mmCIF file of C-alpha atoms in Angstrom:
data_model
loop_
_atom_site.group_PDB
_atom_site.id
_atom_site.type_symbol
_atom_site.label_atom_id
_atom_site.label_comp_id
_atom_site.label_asym_id
_atom_site.label_seq_id
_atom_site.Cartn_x
_atom_site.Cartn_y
_atom_site.Cartn_z
ATOM 1 C CA UNK A 1248 134.070 115.382 68.161
ATOM 2 C CA UNK A 1249 135.452 112.025 66.885
ATOM 3 C CA UNK A 1250 133.813 108.900 67.025
ATOM 4 C CA UNK A 1251 135.937 107.521 69.897
ATOM 5 C CA UNK A 1252 135.305 110.510 71.910
ATOM 6 C CA UNK A 1253 131.202 109.909 71.562
ATOM 7 C CA UNK A 1254 129.640 107.866 74.372
ATOM 8 C CA UNK A 1255 129.392 104.393 73.341
ATOM 9 C CA UNK A 1256 126.882 102.149 74.707
ATOM 10 C CA UNK A 1257 126.404 98.513 74.656
ATOM 11 C CA UNK A 1258 123.830 96.261 76.585
ATOM 12 C CA UNK A 1259 123.396 92.601 77.345
ATOM 13 C CA UNK A 1260 121.455 90.496 79.324
ATOM 14 C CA UNK A 1261 122.815 88.212 81.720
ATOM 15 C CA UNK A 1262 121.674 85.231 83.680
ATOM 16 C CA UNK A 1263 122.929 84.417 87.664
ATOM 17 C CA UNK A 1264 121.942 81.302 89.117
ATOM 18 C CA UNK A 1265 120.198 81.290 92.775
ATOM 19 C CA UNK A 1266 121.578 79.079 95.351
ATOM 20 C CA UNK A 1267 118.617 76.696 95.948
ATOM 21 C CA UNK A 1268 115.530 78.644 94.801
ATOM 22 C CA UNK A 1269 113.758 82.307 95.722
ATOM 23 C CA UNK A 1270 110.075 82.021 96.595
ATOM 24 C CA UNK A 1271 107.523 84.869 97.084
ATOM 25 C CA UNK A 1272 104.040 84.662 96.741
ATOM 26 C CA UNK A 1273 104.234 84.993 92.798
ATOM 27 C CA UNK A 1274 106.383 82.241 92.400
ATOM 28 C CA UNK A 1275 109.694 80.758 92.590
ATOM 29 C CA UNK A 1276 112.680 81.242 90.546
ATOM 30 C CA UNK A 1277 116.149 79.645 90.048
ATOM 31 C CA UNK A 1278 117.814 82.496 88.085
ATOM 32 C CA UNK A 1279 118.492 86.176 88.486
ATOM 33 C CA UNK A 1280 117.922 87.735 84.810
ATOM 34 C CA UNK A 1281 119.733 91.005 84.845
ATOM 35 C CA UNK A 1282 120.167 93.491 82.058
ATOM 36 C CA UNK A 1283 123.676 95.314 82.058
ATOM 37 C CA UNK A 1284 124.354 98.865 80.459
ATOM 38 C CA UNK A 1285 127.879 100.129 79.639
ATOM 39 C CA UNK A 1286 128.725 103.607 78.426
ATOM 40 C CA UNK A 1287 132.461 104.311 77.086
ATOM 41 C CA UNK A 1288 134.086 107.578 76.716
ATOM 42 C CA UNK A 1289 137.589 108.614 76.350
ATOM 43 C CA UNK A 1290 138.936 105.516 77.671
ATOM 44 C CA UNK A 1291 136.877 104.909 80.627
ATOM 45 C CA UNK A 1292 133.473 102.743 81.132
ATOM 46 C CA UNK A 1293 130.986 103.220 83.275
ATOM 47 C CA UNK A 1294 128.350 100.449 84.371
ATOM 48 C CA UNK A 1295 124.667 99.767 85.547
ATOM 49 C CA UNK A 1296 122.786 96.735 85.842
ATOM 50 C CA UNK A 1297 119.009 96.270 86.295
ATOM 51 C CA UNK A 1298 116.318 93.805 86.995
ATOM 52 C CA UNK A 1299 113.305 93.812 84.628
ATOM 53 C CA UNK A 1300 110.261 92.645 86.691
ATOM 54 C CA UNK A 1301 107.087 91.111 85.165
ATOM 55 C CA UNK A 1302 105.124 92.391 87.917
ATOM 56 C CA UNK A 1303 105.397 95.963 85.624
ATOM 57 C CA UNK A 1304 105.049 94.334 82.587
ATOM 58 C CA UNK A 1305 109.048 94.441 82.057
ATOM 59 C CA UNK A 1306 110.853 92.044 80.082
ATOM 60 C CA UNK A 1307 114.527 91.418 79.418
ATOM 61 C CA UNK A 1308 114.116 91.640 75.824
ATOM 62 C CA UNK A 1309 111.977 94.890 75.992
ATOM 63 C CA UNK A 1310 114.361 96.347 78.606
ATOM 64 C CA UNK A 1311 117.554 95.848 76.485
ATOM 65 C CA UNK A 1312 115.543 97.258 73.174
ATOM 66 C CA UNK A 1313 114.749 100.376 75.317
ATOM 67 C CA UNK A 1314 118.396 101.123 76.346
ATOM 68 C CA UNK A 1315 119.668 100.344 72.650
ATOM 69 C CA UNK A 1316 117.300 102.989 71.686
ATOM 70 C CA UNK A 1317 119.305 105.807 73.327
ATOM 71 C CA UNK A 1318 122.573 104.907 71.536
ATOM 72 C CA UNK A 1319 121.974 107.991 69.445
ATOM 73 C CA UNK A 1320 120.910 110.375 72.291
ATOM 74 C CA UNK A 1321 123.937 109.670 73.866
ATOM 75 C CA UNK A 1322 125.788 110.437 70.704
ATOM 76 C CA UNK A 1323 124.036 113.806 70.925
ATOM 77 C CA UNK A 1324 124.722 114.335 74.343
ATOM 78 C CA UNK A 1325 122.076 112.898 76.328
ATOM 79 C CA UNK A 1326 123.023 113.111 80.247
ATOM 80 C CA UNK A 1327 121.608 112.180 83.226
ATOM 81 C CA UNK A 1328 119.236 114.825 83.956
ATOM 82 C CA UNK A 1329 117.759 114.830 80.069
ATOM 83 C CA UNK A 1330 117.629 110.814 80.578
ATOM 84 C CA UNK A 1331 114.886 111.345 83.426
ATOM 85 C CA UNK A 1332 112.231 112.895 80.725
ATOM 86 C CA UNK A 1333 113.878 110.353 77.866
ATOM 87 C CA UNK A 1334 112.759 107.116 79.672
ATOM 88 C CA UNK A 1335 109.942 106.357 81.920
ATOM 89 C CA UNK A 1336 111.059 105.344 85.657
ATOM 90 C CA UNK A 1337 111.888 101.357 85.312
ATOM 91 C CA UNK A 1338 114.483 99.071 84.682
ATOM 92 C CA UNK A 1339 116.071 100.456 81.507
ATOM 93 C CA UNK A 1340 116.273 103.728 82.740
ATOM 94 C CA UNK A 1341 117.756 102.468 86.091
ATOM 95 C CA UNK A 1342 120.470 100.409 84.395
ATOM 96 C CA UNK A 1343 121.732 103.700 82.149
ATOM 97 C CA UNK A 1344 121.416 106.223 84.999
ATOM 98 C CA UNK A 1345 123.903 104.179 87.004
ATOM 99 C CA UNK A 1346 126.361 103.509 84.012
ATOM 100 C CA UNK A 1347 126.384 107.790 83.448
ATOM 101 C CA UNK A 1348 127.019 108.307 87.064
ATOM 102 C CA UNK A 1349 129.761 105.660 86.975
ATOM 103 C CA UNK A 1350 131.338 106.921 83.978
ATOM 104 C CA UNK A 1351 131.115 110.533 85.039
ATOM 105 C CA UNK A 1352 132.905 109.546 88.410
ATOM 106 C CA UNK A 1353 135.593 107.746 86.600
ATOM 107 C CA UNK A 1354 136.099 110.531 84.235
ATOM 108 C CA UNK A 1355 136.266 113.182 87.137
ATOM 109 C CA UNK A 1356 138.456 110.906 89.311
ATOM 110 C CA UNK A 1357 136.103 110.756 92.092
ATOM 111 C CA UNK A 1358 133.647 108.728 93.794
ATOM 112 C CA UNK A 1359 130.018 108.814 93.076
ATOM 113 C CA UNK A 1360 128.679 110.155 96.267
ATOM 114 C CA UNK A 1361 131.235 113.017 95.958
ATOM 115 C CA UNK A 1362 130.150 113.443 92.596
ATOM 116 C CA UNK A 1363 126.668 113.896 93.897
ATOM 117 C CA UNK A 1364 127.116 115.714 97.022
ATOM 118 C CA UNK A 1365 126.116 113.008 99.060
ATOM 119 C CA UNK A 1366 127.723 111.681 102.608
ATOM 120 C CA UNK A 1367 129.985 108.460 102.063
ATOM 121 C CA UNK A 1368 128.004 105.256 102.600
ATOM 122 C CA UNK A 1369 129.606 103.204 105.734
ATOM 123 C CA UNK A 1370 129.462 99.767 106.333
ATOM 124 C CA UNK A 1371 125.946 98.861 107.536
ATOM 125 C CA UNK A 1372 123.573 95.673 108.615
ATOM 126 C CA UNK A 1373 121.564 94.486 105.620
ATOM 127 C CA UNK A 1374 118.669 92.121 105.952
ATOM 128 C CA UNK A 1375 118.837 88.289 104.933
ATOM 129 C CA UNK A 1376 115.895 87.136 103.194
ATOM 130 C CA UNK A 1377 113.865 83.912 104.107
ATOM 131 C CA UNK A 1378 112.118 82.586 101.222
ATOM 132 C CA UNK A 1379 108.245 81.583 101.647
ATOM 133 C CA UNK A 1380 107.240 78.145 102.342
ATOM 134 C CA UNK A 1381 105.706 76.012 104.695
ATOM 135 C CA UNK A 1382 105.802 76.764 108.428
ATOM 136 C CA UNK A 1383 108.468 73.601 108.792
ATOM 137 C CA UNK A 1384 110.575 74.939 106.115
ATOM 138 C CA UNK A 1385 110.603 78.567 106.845
ATOM 139 C CA UNK A 1386 111.593 77.445 110.276
ATOM 140 C CA UNK A 1387 114.113 75.390 108.962
ATOM 141 C CA UNK A 1388 115.571 77.981 107.177
ATOM 142 C CA UNK A 1389 115.794 80.246 109.620
ATOM 143 C CA UNK A 1390 117.404 78.205 112.309
ATOM 144 C CA UNK A 1391 120.312 78.390 109.800
ATOM 145 C CA UNK A 1392 120.173 82.017 109.571
ATOM 146 C CA UNK A 1393 119.362 82.862 113.287
ATOM 147 C CA UNK A 1394 122.957 84.270 113.754
ATOM 148 C CA UNK A 1395 121.985 87.277 111.517
ATOM 149 C CA UNK A 1396 120.622 90.545 113.436
ATOM 150 C CA UNK A 1397 117.968 91.105 110.806
ATOM 151 C CA UNK A 1398 115.771 88.786 108.499
ATOM 152 C CA UNK A 1399 113.314 89.656 106.135
ATOM 153 C CA UNK A 1400 110.571 86.950 105.957
ATOM 154 C CA UNK A 1401 108.480 86.391 102.825
ATOM 155 C CA UNK A 1402 104.713 85.416 103.632
ATOM 156 C CA UNK A 1403 101.914 84.762 101.073
ATOM 157 C CA UNK A 1404 98.497 85.039 103.093
ATOM 158 C CA UNK A 1405 96.714 82.125 104.530
ATOM 159 C CA UNK A 1406 98.429 80.409 106.988
ATOM 160 C CA UNK A 1407 101.009 83.140 107.720
ATOM 161 C CA UNK A 1408 100.261 83.311 111.332
ATOM 162 C CA UNK A 1409 101.515 79.593 111.823
ATOM 163 C CA UNK A 1410 104.925 80.869 109.355
ATOM 164 C CA UNK A 1411 105.980 83.945 111.361
ATOM 165 C CA UNK A 1412 105.124 82.177 114.837
ATOM 166 C CA UNK A 1413 107.654 79.210 113.447
ATOM 167 C CA UNK A 1414 110.095 81.754 112.445
ATOM 168 C CA UNK A 1415 110.353 83.859 115.727
ATOM 169 C CA UNK A 1416 110.391 80.463 117.390
ATOM 170 C CA UNK A 1417 113.884 79.702 115.564
ATOM 171 C CA UNK A 1418 115.382 83.340 115.736
ATOM 172 C CA UNK A 1419 114.547 84.761 119.118
ATOM 173 C CA UNK A 1420 117.232 87.530 119.108
ATOM 174 C CA UNK A 1421 116.863 88.668 115.344
ATOM 175 C CA UNK A 1422 114.863 91.763 114.136
ATOM 176 C CA UNK A 1423 112.138 90.722 112.037
ATOM 177 C CA UNK A 1424 110.577 92.243 109.177
ATOM 178 C CA UNK A 1425 107.841 90.918 106.959
ATOM 179 C CA UNK A 1426 106.996 91.293 103.168
ATOM 180 C CA UNK A 1427 103.586 89.978 101.967
ATOM 181 C CA UNK A 1428 104.114 90.890 98.241
ATOM 182 C CA UNK A 1429 100.767 91.862 98.200
ATOM 183 C CA UNK A 1430 99.366 88.376 98.809
ATOM 184 C CA UNK A 1431 97.127 89.422 101.670
ATOM 185 C CA UNK A 1432 93.221 90.578 101.691
ATOM 186 C CA UNK A 1433 90.625 92.813 103.582
ATOM 187 C CA UNK A 1434 89.332 89.576 105.367
ATOM 188 C CA UNK A 1435 92.968 88.405 106.886
ATOM 189 C CA UNK A 1436 94.743 92.103 106.966
ATOM 190 C CA UNK A 1437 94.194 92.808 110.746
ATOM 191 C CA UNK A 1438 94.592 88.949 111.928
ATOM 192 C CA UNK A 1439 97.978 88.802 110.059
ATOM 193 C CA UNK A 1440 99.335 92.409 111.508
ATOM 194 C CA UNK A 1441 98.294 90.960 114.861
ATOM 195 C CA UNK A 1442 100.125 87.633 114.645
ATOM 196 C CA UNK A 1443 103.105 89.698 113.438
ATOM 197 C CA UNK A 1444 102.850 92.163 116.250
ATOM 198 C CA UNK A 1445 102.715 89.166 118.384
ATOM 199 C CA UNK A 1446 105.837 88.116 117.188
ATOM 200 C CA UNK A 1447 107.658 91.082 117.371
ATOM 201 C CA UNK A 1448 107.935 92.073 113.833
ATOM 202 C CA UNK A 1449 109.256 95.685 113.494
ATOM 203 C CA UNK A 1450 107.808 96.506 109.707
ATOM 204 C CA UNK A 1451 105.240 94.674 107.399
ATOM 205 C CA UNK A 1452 106.136 95.531 103.657
ATOM 206 C CA UNK A 1453 102.966 95.672 101.303
ATOM 207 C CA UNK A 1454 100.148 93.470 102.720
ATOM 208 C CA UNK A 1455 97.567 94.534 100.187
ATOM 209 C CA UNK A 1456 97.629 94.664 96.291
ATOM 210 C CA UNK A 1457 98.795 98.017 94.848
ATOM 211 C CA UNK A 1458 95.911 100.067 94.274
ATOM 212 C CA UNK A 1459 93.627 98.287 96.838
ATOM 213 C CA UNK A 1460 95.112 99.408 99.948
ATOM 214 C CA UNK A 1461 92.860 102.100 101.160
ATOM 215 C CA UNK A 1462 91.768 99.589 104.234
ATOM 216 C CA UNK A 1463 95.055 100.482 105.480
ATOM 217 C CA UNK A 1464 94.215 104.126 106.166
ATOM 218 C CA UNK A 1465 91.282 103.136 107.873
ATOM 219 C CA UNK A 1466 92.631 100.629 110.594
ATOM 220 C CA UNK A 1467 94.492 100.815 113.604
ATOM 221 C CA UNK A 1468 97.960 99.406 112.706
ATOM 222 C CA UNK A 1469 99.994 97.624 115.358
ATOM 223 C CA UNK A 1470 102.918 97.233 113.255
ATOM 224 C CA UNK A 1471 104.405 99.854 110.704
ATOM 225 C CA UNK A 1472 103.835 99.307 107.217
ATOM 226 C CA UNK A 1473 105.730 99.695 104.398
ATOM 227 C CA UNK A 1474 104.849 100.474 100.711
ATOM 228 C CA UNK A 1475 106.802 98.562 98.069
ATOM 229 C CA UNK A 1476 104.343 97.881 94.903
ATOM 230 C CA UNK A 1477 102.523 100.939 95.970
ATOM 231 C CA UNK A 1478 105.216 103.500 95.672
ATOM 232 C CA UNK A 1479 107.705 103.997 92.936
ATOM 233 C CA UNK A 1480 108.835 107.726 92.456
ATOM 234 C CA UNK A 1481 108.505 110.772 93.889
ATOM 235 C CA UNK A 1482 105.056 111.574 92.467
ATOM 236 C CA UNK A 1483 103.733 108.599 94.246
ATOM 237 C CA UNK A 1484 104.743 109.712 97.884
ATOM 238 C CA UNK A 1485 102.165 112.255 98.631
ATOM 239 C CA UNK A 1486 99.030 109.828 98.308
ATOM 240 C CA UNK A 1487 100.323 107.201 100.488
ATOM 241 C CA UNK A 1488 100.411 109.018 103.569
ATOM 242 C CA UNK A 1489 97.508 107.945 105.442
ATOM 243 C CA UNK A 1490 98.141 104.441 104.501
ATOM 244 C CA UNK A 1491 102.069 103.800 105.187
ATOM 245 C CA UNK A 1492 104.735 104.581 107.729
ATOM 246 C CA UNK A 1493 107.497 103.672 105.533
ATOM 247 C CA UNK A 1494 108.309 103.356 101.762
ATOM 248 C CA UNK A 1495 110.842 100.967 100.065
ATOM 249 C CA UNK A 1496 112.856 102.705 97.577
ATOM 250 C CA UNK A 1497 114.570 100.336 94.684
ATOM 251 C CA UNK A 1498 116.265 101.495 91.953
ATOM 252 C CA UNK A 1499 114.403 99.116 89.607
ATOM 253 C CA UNK A 1500 110.980 101.063 90.559
ATOM 254 C CA UNK A 1501 112.261 104.650 90.610
ATOM 255 C CA UNK A 1502 114.338 104.425 87.511
ATOM 256 C CA UNK A 1503 117.904 105.120 88.644
ATOM 257 C CA UNK A 1504 119.826 106.450 91.694
ATOM 258 C CA UNK A 1505 119.160 110.023 90.596
ATOM 259 C CA UNK A 1506 115.471 109.626 91.198
ATOM 260 C CA UNK A 1507 115.845 107.651 94.178
ATOM 261 C CA UNK A 1508 118.139 110.138 96.165
ATOM 262 C CA UNK A 1509 115.406 112.685 95.186
ATOM 263 C CA UNK A 1510 112.855 110.446 96.382
ATOM 264 C CA UNK A 1511 114.369 109.638 99.501
ATOM 265 C CA UNK A 1512 114.766 113.584 100.612
ATOM 266 C CA UNK A 1513 111.110 114.392 99.567
ATOM 267 C CA UNK A 1514 109.932 111.207 101.822
ATOM 268 C CA UNK A 1515 112.010 112.308 104.516
ATOM 269 C CA UNK A 1516 110.395 115.385 104.235
ATOM 270 C CA UNK A 1517 106.969 113.758 104.257
ATOM 271 C CA UNK A 1518 107.702 112.036 107.433
ATOM 272 C CA UNK A 1519 108.056 108.554 105.968
ATOM 273 C CA UNK A 1520 110.859 105.904 107.140
ATOM 274 C CA UNK A 1521 113.128 104.601 104.431
ATOM 275 C CA UNK A 1522 114.030 101.126 103.424
ATOM 276 C CA UNK A 1523 116.455 100.601 100.547
ATOM 277 C CA UNK A 1524 115.404 97.010 98.573
ATOM 278 C CA UNK A 1525 116.502 95.389 95.594
ATOM 279 C CA UNK A 1526 115.866 92.650 93.773
ATOM 280 C CA UNK A 1527 117.892 89.579 93.516
ATOM 281 C CA UNK A 1528 120.917 90.447 91.340
ATOM 282 C CA UNK A 1529 124.584 91.150 91.523
ATOM 283 C CA UNK A 1530 126.635 93.541 93.346
ATOM 284 C CA UNK A 1531 126.608 95.820 90.363
ATOM 285 C CA UNK A 1532 122.901 96.268 91.345
ATOM 286 C CA UNK A 1533 123.577 97.065 95.118
ATOM 287 C CA UNK A 1534 126.541 99.239 94.747
ATOM 288 C CA UNK A 1535 124.338 102.290 93.641
ATOM 289 C CA UNK A 1536 121.764 101.753 96.249
ATOM 290 C CA UNK A 1537 124.538 101.832 98.813
ATOM 291 C CA UNK A 1538 124.409 105.702 98.828
ATOM 292 C CA UNK A 1539 120.775 105.440 99.921
ATOM 293 C CA UNK A 1540 121.730 103.597 102.916
ATOM 294 C CA UNK A 1541 122.793 106.981 105.355
ATOM 295 C CA UNK A 1542 119.128 108.185 105.139
ATOM 296 C CA UNK A 1543 117.581 104.301 105.549
ATOM 297 C CA UNK A 1544 116.454 102.795 108.648
ATOM 298 C CA UNK A 1545 116.185 99.351 107.142
ATOM 299 C CA UNK A 1546 118.884 97.962 104.675
ATOM 300 C CA UNK A 1547 117.659 95.165 102.408
ATOM 301 C CA UNK A 1548 120.612 94.542 100.114
ATOM 302 C CA UNK A 1549 121.085 90.587 100.369
ATOM 303 C CA UNK A 1550 120.770 90.161 96.607
ATOM 304 C CA UNK A 1551 124.051 88.456 95.964
ATOM 305 C CA UNK A 1552 123.792 86.558 99.271
ATOM 306 C CA UNK A 1553 121.090 84.673 97.468
ATOM 307 C CA UNK A 1554 123.433 84.162 94.305
ATOM 308 C CA UNK A 1555 125.373 80.801 93.757
ATOM 309 C CA UNK A 1556 128.248 83.239 92.678
ATOM 310 C CA UNK A 1557 128.776 87.187 92.300
ATOM 311 C CA UNK A 1558 130.581 88.967 89.605
ATOM 312 C CA UNK A 1559 134.242 89.999 90.014
ATOM 313 C CA UNK A 1560 134.980 92.705 92.545
ATOM 314 C CA UNK A 1561 131.390 92.588 94.174
ATOM 315 C CA UNK A 1562 130.682 94.084 97.517
ATOM 316 C CA UNK A 1563 132.085 92.786 100.524
ATOM 317 C CA UNK A 1564 129.744 91.028 103.271
ATOM 318 C CA UNK A 1565 130.745 89.824 106.286
ATOM 319 C CA UNK A 1566 127.955 88.136 107.793
ATOM 320 C CA UNK A 1567 125.409 90.516 107.596
ATOM 321 C CA UNK A 1568 127.486 93.443 107.412
ATOM 322 C CA UNK A 1569 127.544 95.067 103.953
ATOM 323 C CA UNK A 1570 130.502 97.608 102.989
ATOM 324 C CA UNK A 1571 130.465 100.366 100.488
ATOM 325 C CA UNK A 1572 131.760 99.297 96.816
ATOM 326 C CA UNK A 1573 135.241 99.515 95.776
ATOM 327 C CA UNK A 1574 135.750 101.661 92.606
ATOM 328 C CA UNK A 1575 136.509 98.661 90.585
ATOM 329 C CA UNK A 1576 132.908 97.872 90.932
ATOM 330 C CA UNK A 1577 131.002 100.836 90.589
ATOM 331 C CA UNK A 1578 131.201 104.691 91.237
#
């Protein structure tokens, strides 16, 4: 096989300004830093994007290095299945996994969901995120988004009862889901869950720190609770059944669409509801995750809506309705 017929990998770090700031319990940021992998072969190029997450010890530089370390393996025939063992679950594997799926779909002239034997994604409603702030600031942000049918509210611990009450007052018709990002404690867990129940919240995401969430199995949960930082791939599911009602599947955690789809099937079999989540990133990160939406009760793929600008051929958003990707973008 000539060098032109061998898979060629390039990868790079990209920076995308956020519209304003994005604030959660761990802090605020004004840009999304992504790493893009491109695999070319036979005149076709497949792309994948990931977001390295410091919460899991990832950096853009280390993620880029992990991707570039796979060049020789790709030349030697590394495919998606072998990739699952070649790299650990995480951002780097996600970008390469999605790039390989995109490439395979383009070479075969099929859409990614056809290639993978999955139902075609349809337009669906995505959550829209309200960043953490004072009750007054969050109420003001919610008032501007109150027309959206599903809002995801970032909370942060003390004072969350006032925050969620202020949000509900401004969005009486919206379905509310909450993300505490591990910021609650055993001391305020039941109080905050009660405040969410009083506000008609449908789902509370990751209230306690991962590894310190045993209390969830011992209390009455008045609102469904969803694992995020506590769940990564299929291997982490079984031990969560007593503590959580739902799981948030993110491609950057699972290490790509290949594992995420298998994880969704396993989660459903275990009785979990499914949320499809994302990091703040461009449409290239959201596009593969759209293949999970037919199995999802909650879709949270609003990353591009939080950016100052998205990439060319980005996903189409009509209000809170997100549409499947065009082939020009991915898959």
